[in-house]
Short mmCIF file of C-alpha atoms and ligand atoms in Angstrom, two decimals:
data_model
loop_
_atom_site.label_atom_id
_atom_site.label_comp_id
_atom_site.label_asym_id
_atom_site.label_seq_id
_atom_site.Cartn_x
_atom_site.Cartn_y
_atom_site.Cartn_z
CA UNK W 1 88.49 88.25 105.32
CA UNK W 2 85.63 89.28 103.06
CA UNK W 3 87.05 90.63 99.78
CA UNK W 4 83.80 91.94 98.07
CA UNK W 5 83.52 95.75 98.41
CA UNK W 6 79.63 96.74 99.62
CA UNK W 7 77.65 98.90 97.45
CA UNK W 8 78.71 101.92 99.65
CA UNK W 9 82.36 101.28 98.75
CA UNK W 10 81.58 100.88 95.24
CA UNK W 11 79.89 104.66 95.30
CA UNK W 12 82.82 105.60 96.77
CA UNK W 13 85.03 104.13 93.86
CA UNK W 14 82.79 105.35 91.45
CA UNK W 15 82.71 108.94 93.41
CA UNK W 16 86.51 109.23 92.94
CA UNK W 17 86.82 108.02 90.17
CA UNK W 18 84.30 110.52 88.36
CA UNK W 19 86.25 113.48 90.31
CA UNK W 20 89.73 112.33 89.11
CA UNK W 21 88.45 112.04 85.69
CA UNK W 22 87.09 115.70 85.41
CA UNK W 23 90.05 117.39 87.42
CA UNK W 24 92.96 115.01 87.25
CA UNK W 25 96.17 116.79 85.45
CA UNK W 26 95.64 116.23 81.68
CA UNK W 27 99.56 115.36 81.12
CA UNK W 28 102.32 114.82 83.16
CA UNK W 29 103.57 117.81 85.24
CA UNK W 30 107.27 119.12 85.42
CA UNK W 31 109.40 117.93 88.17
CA UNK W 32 108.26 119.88 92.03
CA UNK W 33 112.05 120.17 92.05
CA UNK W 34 111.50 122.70 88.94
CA UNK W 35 109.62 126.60 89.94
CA UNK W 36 106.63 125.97 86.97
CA UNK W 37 106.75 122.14 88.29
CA UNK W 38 106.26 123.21 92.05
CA UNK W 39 103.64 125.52 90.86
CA UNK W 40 101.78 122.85 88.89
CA UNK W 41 101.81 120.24 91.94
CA UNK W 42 101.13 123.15 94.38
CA UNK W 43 97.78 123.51 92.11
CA UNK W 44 96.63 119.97 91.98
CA UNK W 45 97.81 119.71 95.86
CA UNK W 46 95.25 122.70 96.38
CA UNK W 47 92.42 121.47 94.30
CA UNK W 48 92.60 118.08 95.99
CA UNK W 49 91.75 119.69 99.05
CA UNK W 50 89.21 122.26 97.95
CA UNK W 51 87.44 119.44 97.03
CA UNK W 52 88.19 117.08 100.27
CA UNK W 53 90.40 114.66 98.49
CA UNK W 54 93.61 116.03 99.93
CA UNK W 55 93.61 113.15 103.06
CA UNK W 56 90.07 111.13 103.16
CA UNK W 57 91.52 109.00 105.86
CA UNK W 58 92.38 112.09 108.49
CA UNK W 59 89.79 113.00 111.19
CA UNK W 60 87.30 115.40 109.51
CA UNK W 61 88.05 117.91 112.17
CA UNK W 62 91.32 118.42 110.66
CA UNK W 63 90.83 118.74 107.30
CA UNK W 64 89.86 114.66 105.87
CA UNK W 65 86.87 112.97 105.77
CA UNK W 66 87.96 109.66 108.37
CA UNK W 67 87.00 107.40 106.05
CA UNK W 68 88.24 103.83 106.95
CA UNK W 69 90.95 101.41 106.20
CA UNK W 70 89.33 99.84 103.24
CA UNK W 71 88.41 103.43 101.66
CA UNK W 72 91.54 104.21 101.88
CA UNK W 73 92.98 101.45 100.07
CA UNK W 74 90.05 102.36 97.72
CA UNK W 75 91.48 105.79 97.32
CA UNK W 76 95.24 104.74 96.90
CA UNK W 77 94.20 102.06 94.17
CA UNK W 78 92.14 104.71 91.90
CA UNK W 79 95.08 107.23 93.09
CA UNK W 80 97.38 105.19 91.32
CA UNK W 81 95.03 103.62 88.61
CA UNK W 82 94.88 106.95 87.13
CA UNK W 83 98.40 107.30 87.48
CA UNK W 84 98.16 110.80 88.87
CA UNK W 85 101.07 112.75 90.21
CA UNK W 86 103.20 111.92 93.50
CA UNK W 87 101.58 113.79 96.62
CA UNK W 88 103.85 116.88 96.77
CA UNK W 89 103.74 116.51 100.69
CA UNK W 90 103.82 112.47 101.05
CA UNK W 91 106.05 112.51 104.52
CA UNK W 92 103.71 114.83 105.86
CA UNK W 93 100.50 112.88 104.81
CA UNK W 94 101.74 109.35 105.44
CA UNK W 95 103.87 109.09 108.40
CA UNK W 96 104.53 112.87 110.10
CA UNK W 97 100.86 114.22 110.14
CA UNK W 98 99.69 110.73 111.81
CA UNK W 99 102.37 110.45 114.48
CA UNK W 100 101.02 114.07 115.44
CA UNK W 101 97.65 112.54 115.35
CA UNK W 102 98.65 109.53 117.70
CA UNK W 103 101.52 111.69 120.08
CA UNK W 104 100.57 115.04 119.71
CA UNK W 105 98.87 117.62 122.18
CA UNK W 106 95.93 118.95 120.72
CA UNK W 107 97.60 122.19 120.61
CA UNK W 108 100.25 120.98 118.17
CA UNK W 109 97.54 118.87 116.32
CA UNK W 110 95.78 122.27 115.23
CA UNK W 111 98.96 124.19 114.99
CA UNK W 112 100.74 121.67 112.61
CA UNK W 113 98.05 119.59 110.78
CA UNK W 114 96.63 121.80 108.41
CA UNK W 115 99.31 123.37 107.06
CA UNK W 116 100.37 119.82 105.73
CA UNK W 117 96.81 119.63 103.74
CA UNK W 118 97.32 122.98 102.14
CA UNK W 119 101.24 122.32 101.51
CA UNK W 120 102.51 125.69 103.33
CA UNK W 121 104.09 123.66 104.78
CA UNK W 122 106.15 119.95 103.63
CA UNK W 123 106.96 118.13 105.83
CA UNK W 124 110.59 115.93 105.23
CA UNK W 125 111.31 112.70 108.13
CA UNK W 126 115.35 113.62 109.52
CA UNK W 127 115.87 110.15 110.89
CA UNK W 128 119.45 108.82 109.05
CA UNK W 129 122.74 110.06 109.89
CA UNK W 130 126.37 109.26 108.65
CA UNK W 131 126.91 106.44 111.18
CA UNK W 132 123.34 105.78 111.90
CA UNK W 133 121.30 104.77 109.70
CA UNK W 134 120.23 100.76 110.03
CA UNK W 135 121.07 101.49 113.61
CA UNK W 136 119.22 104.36 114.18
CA UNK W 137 119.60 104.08 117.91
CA UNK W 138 122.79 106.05 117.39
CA UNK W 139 121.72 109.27 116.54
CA UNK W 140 124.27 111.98 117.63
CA UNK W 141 122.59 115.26 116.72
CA UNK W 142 121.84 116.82 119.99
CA UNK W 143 119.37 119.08 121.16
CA UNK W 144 120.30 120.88 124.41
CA UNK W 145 117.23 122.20 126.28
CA UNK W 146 118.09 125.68 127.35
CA UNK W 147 114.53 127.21 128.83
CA UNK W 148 112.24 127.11 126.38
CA UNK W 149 114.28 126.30 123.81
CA UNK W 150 115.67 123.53 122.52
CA UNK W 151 119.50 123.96 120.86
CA UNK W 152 120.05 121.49 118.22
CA UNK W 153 123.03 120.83 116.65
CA UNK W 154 124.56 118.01 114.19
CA UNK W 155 123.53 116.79 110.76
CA UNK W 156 121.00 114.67 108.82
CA UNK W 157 121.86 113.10 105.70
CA UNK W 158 119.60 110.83 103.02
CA UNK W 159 116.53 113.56 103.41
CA UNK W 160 114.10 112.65 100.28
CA UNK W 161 112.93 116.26 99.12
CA UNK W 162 115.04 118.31 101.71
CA UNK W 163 115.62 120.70 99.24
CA UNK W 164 111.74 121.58 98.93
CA UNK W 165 110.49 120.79 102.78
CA UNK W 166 109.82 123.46 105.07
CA UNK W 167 109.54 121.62 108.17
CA UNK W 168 111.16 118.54 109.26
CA UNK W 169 110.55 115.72 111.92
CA UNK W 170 113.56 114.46 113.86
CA UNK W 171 115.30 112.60 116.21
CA UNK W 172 117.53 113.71 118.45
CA UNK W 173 119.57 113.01 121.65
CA UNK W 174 118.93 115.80 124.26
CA UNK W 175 120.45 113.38 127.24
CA UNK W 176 124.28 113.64 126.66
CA UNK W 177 124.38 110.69 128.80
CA UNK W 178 122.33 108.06 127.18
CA UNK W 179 123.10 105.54 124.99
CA UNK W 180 121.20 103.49 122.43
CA UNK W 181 117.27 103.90 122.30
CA UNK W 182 117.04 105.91 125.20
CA UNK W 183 117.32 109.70 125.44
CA UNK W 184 116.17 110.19 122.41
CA UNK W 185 113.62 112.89 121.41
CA UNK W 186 111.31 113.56 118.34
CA UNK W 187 110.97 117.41 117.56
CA UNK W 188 109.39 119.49 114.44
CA UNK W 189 112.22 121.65 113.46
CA UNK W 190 111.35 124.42 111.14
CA UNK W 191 113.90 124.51 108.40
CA UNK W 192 113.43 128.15 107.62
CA UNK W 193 115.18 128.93 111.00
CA UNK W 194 118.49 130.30 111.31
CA UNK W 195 121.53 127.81 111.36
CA UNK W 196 119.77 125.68 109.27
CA UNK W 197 121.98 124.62 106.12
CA UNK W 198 120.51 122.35 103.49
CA UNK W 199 122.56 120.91 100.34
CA UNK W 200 121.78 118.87 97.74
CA UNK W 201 122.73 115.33 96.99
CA UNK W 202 122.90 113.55 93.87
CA UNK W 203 120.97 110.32 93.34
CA UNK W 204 122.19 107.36 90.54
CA UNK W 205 118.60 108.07 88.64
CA UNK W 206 118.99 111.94 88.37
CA UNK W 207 116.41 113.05 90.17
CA UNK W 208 116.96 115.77 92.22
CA UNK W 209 115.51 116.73 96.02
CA UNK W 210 117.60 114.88 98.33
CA UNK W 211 119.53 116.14 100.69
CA UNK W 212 121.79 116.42 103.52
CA UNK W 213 120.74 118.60 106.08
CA UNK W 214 123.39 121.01 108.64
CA UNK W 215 121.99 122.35 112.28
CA UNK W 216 124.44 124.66 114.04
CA UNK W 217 122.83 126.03 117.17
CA UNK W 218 119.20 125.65 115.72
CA UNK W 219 116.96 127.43 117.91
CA UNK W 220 113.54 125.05 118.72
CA UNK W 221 110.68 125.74 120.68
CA UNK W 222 110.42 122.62 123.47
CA UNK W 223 106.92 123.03 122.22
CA UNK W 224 107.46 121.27 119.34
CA UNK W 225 108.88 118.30 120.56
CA UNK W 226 105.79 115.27 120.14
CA UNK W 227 105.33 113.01 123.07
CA UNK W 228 107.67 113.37 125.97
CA UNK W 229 111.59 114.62 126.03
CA UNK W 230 113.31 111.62 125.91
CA UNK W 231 110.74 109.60 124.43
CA UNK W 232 111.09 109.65 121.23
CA UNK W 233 112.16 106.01 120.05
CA UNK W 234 108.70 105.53 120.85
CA UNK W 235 107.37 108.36 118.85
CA UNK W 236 109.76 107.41 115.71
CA UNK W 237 108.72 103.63 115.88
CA UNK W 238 104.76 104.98 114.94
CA UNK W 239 106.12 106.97 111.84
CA UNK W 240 108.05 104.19 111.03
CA UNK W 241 105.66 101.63 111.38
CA UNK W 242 103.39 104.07 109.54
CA UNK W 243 105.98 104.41 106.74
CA UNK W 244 106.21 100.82 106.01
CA UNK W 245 102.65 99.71 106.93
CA UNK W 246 100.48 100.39 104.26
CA UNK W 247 100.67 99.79 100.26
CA UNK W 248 99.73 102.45 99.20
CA UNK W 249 98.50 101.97 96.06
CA UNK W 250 101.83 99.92 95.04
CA UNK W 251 99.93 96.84 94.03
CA UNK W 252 98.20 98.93 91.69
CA UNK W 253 101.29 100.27 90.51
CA UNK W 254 102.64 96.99 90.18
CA UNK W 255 99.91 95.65 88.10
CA UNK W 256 100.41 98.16 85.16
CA UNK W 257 104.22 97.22 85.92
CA UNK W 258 103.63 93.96 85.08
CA UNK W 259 100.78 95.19 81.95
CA UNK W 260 104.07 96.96 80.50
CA UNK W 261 106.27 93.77 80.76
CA UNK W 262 103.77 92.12 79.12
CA UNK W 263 103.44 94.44 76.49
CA UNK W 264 107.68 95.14 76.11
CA UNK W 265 107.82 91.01 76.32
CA UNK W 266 105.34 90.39 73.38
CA UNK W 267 106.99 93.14 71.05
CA UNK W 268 110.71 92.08 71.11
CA UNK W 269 109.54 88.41 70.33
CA UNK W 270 109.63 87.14 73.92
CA UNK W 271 111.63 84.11 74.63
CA UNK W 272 110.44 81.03 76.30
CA UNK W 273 112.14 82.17 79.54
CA UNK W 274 111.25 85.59 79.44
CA UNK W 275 107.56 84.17 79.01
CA UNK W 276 108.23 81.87 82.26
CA UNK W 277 109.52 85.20 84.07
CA UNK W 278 106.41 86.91 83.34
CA UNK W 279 104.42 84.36 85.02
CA UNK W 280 106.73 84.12 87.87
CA UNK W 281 106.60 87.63 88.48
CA UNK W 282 102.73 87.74 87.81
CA UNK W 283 101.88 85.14 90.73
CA UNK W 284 104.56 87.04 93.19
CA UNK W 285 101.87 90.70 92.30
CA UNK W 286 99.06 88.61 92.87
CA UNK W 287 100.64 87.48 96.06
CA UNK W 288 101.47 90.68 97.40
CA UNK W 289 98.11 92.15 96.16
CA UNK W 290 96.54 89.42 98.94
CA UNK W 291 99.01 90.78 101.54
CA UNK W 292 98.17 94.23 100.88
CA UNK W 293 94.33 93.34 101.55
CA UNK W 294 95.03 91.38 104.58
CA UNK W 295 97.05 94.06 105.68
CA UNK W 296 94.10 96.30 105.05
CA UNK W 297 92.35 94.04 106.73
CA UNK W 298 94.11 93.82 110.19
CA UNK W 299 94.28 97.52 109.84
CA UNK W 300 90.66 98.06 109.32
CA UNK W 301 89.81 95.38 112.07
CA UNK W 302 92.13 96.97 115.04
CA UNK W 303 95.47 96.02 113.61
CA UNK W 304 96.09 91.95 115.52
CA UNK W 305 99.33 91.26 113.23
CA UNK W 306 101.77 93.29 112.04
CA UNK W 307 102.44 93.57 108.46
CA UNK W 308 104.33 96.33 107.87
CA UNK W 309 107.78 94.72 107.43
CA UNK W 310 106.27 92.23 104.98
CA UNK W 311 104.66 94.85 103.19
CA UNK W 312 107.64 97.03 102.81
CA UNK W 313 109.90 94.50 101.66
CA UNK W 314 108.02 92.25 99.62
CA UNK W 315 106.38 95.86 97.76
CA UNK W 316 109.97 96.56 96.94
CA UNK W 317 111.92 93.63 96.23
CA UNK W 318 108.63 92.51 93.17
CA UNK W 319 108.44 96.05 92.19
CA UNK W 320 111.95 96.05 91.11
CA UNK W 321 111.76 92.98 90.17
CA UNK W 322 109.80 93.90 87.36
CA UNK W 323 111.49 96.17 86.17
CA UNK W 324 114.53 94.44 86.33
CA UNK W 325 112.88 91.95 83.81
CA UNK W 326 111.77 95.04 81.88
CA UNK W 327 115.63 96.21 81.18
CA UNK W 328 116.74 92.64 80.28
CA UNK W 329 113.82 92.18 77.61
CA UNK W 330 114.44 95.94 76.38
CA UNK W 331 117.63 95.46 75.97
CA UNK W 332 119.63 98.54 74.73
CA UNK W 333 116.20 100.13 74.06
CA UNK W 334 115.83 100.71 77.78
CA UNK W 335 118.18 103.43 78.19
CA UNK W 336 116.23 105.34 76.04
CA UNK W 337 114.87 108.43 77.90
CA UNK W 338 111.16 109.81 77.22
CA UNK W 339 111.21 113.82 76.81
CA UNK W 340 108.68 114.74 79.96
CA UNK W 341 109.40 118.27 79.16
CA UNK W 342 112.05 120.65 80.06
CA UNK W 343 112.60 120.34 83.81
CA UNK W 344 111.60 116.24 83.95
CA UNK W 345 115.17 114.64 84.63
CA UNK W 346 115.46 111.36 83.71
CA UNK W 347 112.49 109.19 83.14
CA UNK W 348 112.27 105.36 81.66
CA UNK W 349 112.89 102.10 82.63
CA UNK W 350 116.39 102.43 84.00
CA UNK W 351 115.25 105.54 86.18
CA UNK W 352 111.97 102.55 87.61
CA UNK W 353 115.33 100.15 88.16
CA UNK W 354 117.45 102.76 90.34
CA UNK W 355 114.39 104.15 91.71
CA UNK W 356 113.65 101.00 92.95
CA UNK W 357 117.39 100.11 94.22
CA UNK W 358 116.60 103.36 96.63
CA UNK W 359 113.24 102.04 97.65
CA UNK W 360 114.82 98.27 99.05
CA UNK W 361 116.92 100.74 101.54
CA UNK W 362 115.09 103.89 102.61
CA UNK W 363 112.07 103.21 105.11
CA UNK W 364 114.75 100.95 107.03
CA UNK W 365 116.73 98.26 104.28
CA UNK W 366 114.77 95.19 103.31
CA UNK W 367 117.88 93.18 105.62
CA UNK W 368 116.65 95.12 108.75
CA UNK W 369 112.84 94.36 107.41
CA UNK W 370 113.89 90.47 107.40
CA UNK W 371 115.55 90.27 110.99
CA UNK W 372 112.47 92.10 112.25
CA UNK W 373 110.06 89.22 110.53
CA UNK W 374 112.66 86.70 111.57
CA UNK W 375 113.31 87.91 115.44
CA UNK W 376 110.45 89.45 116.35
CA UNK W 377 107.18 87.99 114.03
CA UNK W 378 108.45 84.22 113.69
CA UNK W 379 110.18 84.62 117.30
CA UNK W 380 113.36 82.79 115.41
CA UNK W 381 116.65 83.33 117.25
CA UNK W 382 118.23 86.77 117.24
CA UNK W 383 121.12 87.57 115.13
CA UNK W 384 124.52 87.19 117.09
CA UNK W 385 125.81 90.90 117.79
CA UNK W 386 129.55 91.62 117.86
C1 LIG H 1 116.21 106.85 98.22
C2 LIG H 1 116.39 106.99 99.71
C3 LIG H 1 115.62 107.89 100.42
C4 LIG H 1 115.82 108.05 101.79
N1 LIG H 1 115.08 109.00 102.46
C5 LIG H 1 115.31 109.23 103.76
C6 LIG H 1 114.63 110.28 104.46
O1 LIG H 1 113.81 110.99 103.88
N2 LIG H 1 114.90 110.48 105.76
C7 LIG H 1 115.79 109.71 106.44
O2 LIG H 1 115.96 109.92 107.64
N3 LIG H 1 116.48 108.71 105.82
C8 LIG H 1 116.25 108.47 104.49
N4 LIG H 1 116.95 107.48 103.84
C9 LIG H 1 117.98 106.76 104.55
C10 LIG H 1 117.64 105.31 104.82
O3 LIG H 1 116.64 105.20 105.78
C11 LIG H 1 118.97 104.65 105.23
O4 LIG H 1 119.79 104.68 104.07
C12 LIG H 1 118.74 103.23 105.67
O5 LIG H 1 118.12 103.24 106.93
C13 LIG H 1 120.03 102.40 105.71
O6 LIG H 1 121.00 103.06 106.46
P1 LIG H 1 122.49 103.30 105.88
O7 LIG H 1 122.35 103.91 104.51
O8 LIG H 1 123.27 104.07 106.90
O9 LIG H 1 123.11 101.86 105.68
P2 LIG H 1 123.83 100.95 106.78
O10 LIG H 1 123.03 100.97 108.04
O11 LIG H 1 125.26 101.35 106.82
O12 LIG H 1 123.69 99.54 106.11
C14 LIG H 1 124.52 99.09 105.03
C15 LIG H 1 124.04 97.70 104.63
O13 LIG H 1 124.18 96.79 105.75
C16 LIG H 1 122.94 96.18 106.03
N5 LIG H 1 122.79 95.98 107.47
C17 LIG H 1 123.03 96.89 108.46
N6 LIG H 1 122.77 96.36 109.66
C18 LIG H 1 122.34 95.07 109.44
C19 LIG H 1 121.91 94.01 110.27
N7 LIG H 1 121.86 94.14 111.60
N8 LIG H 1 121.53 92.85 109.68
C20 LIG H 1 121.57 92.69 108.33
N9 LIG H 1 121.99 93.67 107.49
C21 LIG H 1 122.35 94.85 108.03
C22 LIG H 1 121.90 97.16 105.52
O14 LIG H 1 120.67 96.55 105.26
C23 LIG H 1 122.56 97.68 104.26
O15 LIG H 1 122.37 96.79 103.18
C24 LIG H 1 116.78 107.29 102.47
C25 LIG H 1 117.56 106.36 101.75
C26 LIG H 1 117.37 106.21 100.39
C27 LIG H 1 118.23 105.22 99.64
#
């Protein structure tokens, strides 16, 4: 793996980097969750794609510029470098635009894509369920096909920014009969439709946008359903895989992580151990920062091994890891919360901590991320099963 960028990629960084320095947001915006926050991402979502930048690595007849693996990573790093705000439509962009890519007709491909690059439409992943969640191979909602329809009924619960999403991609059993992976099928439901209830959940940090998510007799069009009826473990495994896959730009993030440590750890008149923590933590970033690239790597040459799993957990566990560290040198001085403006909830180092307590279970817990390393990468012995 060659690790110096060619002069092309360096125009490329330089490129972005010029463009996010002339129309980046100037502060911090208000929370999407908020109506002058939703406006303010809607406007940075919309200048990103006047100008190209809304998805460089989608096909350009869709909307991107199909740059490759290693421009992308560029992209995520300066993305994050400059510390600009979360992509209002990240499900849509990361995992539910590309499984339409990879499963989709190329009717559903024009109908669906762009309106995830323009945000009319975001996109939220209804996977988890009470009672299925780690095992997700025992969905219950149903969908009954009835003509050209499909009838779905049940509930979703854990959606991250159900209350804002439009459109949702889910699983669910349309064979009564099945059991387990099979007879499962992945459909685009359009939450606007009638039967549709969504409520809000609470989360530990304050931040609002989850959800749980109600379908009583849910009318769908079969045409929405991606890949075949009955298919769609197969379908869900690419989103998933796509969820987990990448970094994203987390490395990045962790770095300046790690920068603030440094910084809190100097001014309270570190201790020796606190000093030894830093470095500890410092060589487990620099450690993920190789996986990331070799991930990029294996991406960019055809994807050979598989390092989603790794990426996911090992992104997580050092990310909160950090700032973990952070609360314990801070003290009582963590828990005090910046003012981000009216509508920002809760912001500071104890919102990074719970934050981070979500992020080692949603995209599948880092224990499920372990047994697949274990069983299926290092072929070790499967877990006994009761
Ligand atoms: C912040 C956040 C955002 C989320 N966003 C979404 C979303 O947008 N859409 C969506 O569909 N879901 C979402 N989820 C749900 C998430 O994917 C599930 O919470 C997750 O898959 C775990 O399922 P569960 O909560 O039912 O826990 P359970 O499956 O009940 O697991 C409980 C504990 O047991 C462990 N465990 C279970 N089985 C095993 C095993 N075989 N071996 C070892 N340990 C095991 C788990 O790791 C976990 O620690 C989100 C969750 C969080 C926290």
């Amino acid at each position: 793996m060659d690790l110096t960028f060619t002069p092309e990629q360096q125009t490329f960084r330089r490129e972005l980097q010029e463009w996010f320095t002339e129309h980046g947001p100037k502060g911090r915006l208000d929370s999407p969750y908020s109506e002058p926050g939703y406006s303010q991402h809607l406007e940075w979502e919309h200048a990103l794609h006047e100008a190209g930048w809304a998805a460089p690595s989608w096909p350009s007849e869709v909307g991107g510029q199909g740059v490759d693996a290693w421009a992308e990573l560029i992209y995520d790093e300066e993305y994050a470098r400059f510390r600009l705000p979360e992509r209002l439509n990240k499900m849509g962009l990361i995992h539910g635009g590309p499984t339409v890519m990879a499963h989709g007709t190329e009717q559903q491909k024009s109908e669906w894509l762009p309106g995830i690059l323009t945000c009319e439409d975001i996109w939220c992943q209804g996977f988890s369920e009470p009672g299925a969640g780690s095992d997700l191979a025992a969905v219950r909602t149903t969908g009954r096909i009835k003509g050209d329809a499909m009838i779905v009924d049940g509930q979703k619960i854990w959606t991250s920014q159900g209350i804002i999403a439009t459109t949702m991609f889910a699983l669910v059993r349309t064979d009564p009969e099945s059991r387990g992976h099979r007879g499962l099928t992945f459909v685009i439901i359009d939450l606007r439709s009638p039967g549709v209830e969504i409520r809000p959940l609470g989360q530990l940090h304050g931040n609002p946008g989850f959800a749980e998510v109600f379908f009583s007799g849910v009318e769908v069009p079969v045409a929405n359903v991606i890949g075949e009826v009955g298919d769609g473990w197969h379908v869900a495994s690419t989103s998933l895989a796509l969820e987990r896959g990448t970094a994203r730009g987390s490395h990045t993030r962790m770095e300046q992580a790690l920068v603030d440590l440094a910084r809190d750890t100097a001014a309270t008149g570190a201790s020796g151990a606190s000093v030894r923590r830093l470095g500890e933590l410092a060589a487990w970033v620099a450690a993920y920062e190789q996986a990331a690239y070799a991930s990029t790597h294996e991406i960019a040459t055809g994807r050979g091994k598989d390092y989603a799993s790794v990426i996911k957990m090992l992104g997580t566990q050092i990310l909160t890891a950090v700032h973990e560290e952070n609360l314990e040198v801070l003290g009582a001085d963590a828990e005090v919360m910046a003012d981000h403006g009216p509508n920002a909830e809760m912001y500071g180092m104890r919102r990074n901590y719970w934050h981070g307590r979500g992020a080692e279970i949603y995209a599948g817990s880092n224990e499920i991320q372990r047994n697949i390393i274990a069983e299926r990468q290092l072929g070790l012995p499967k877990e006994p099963r009761g």
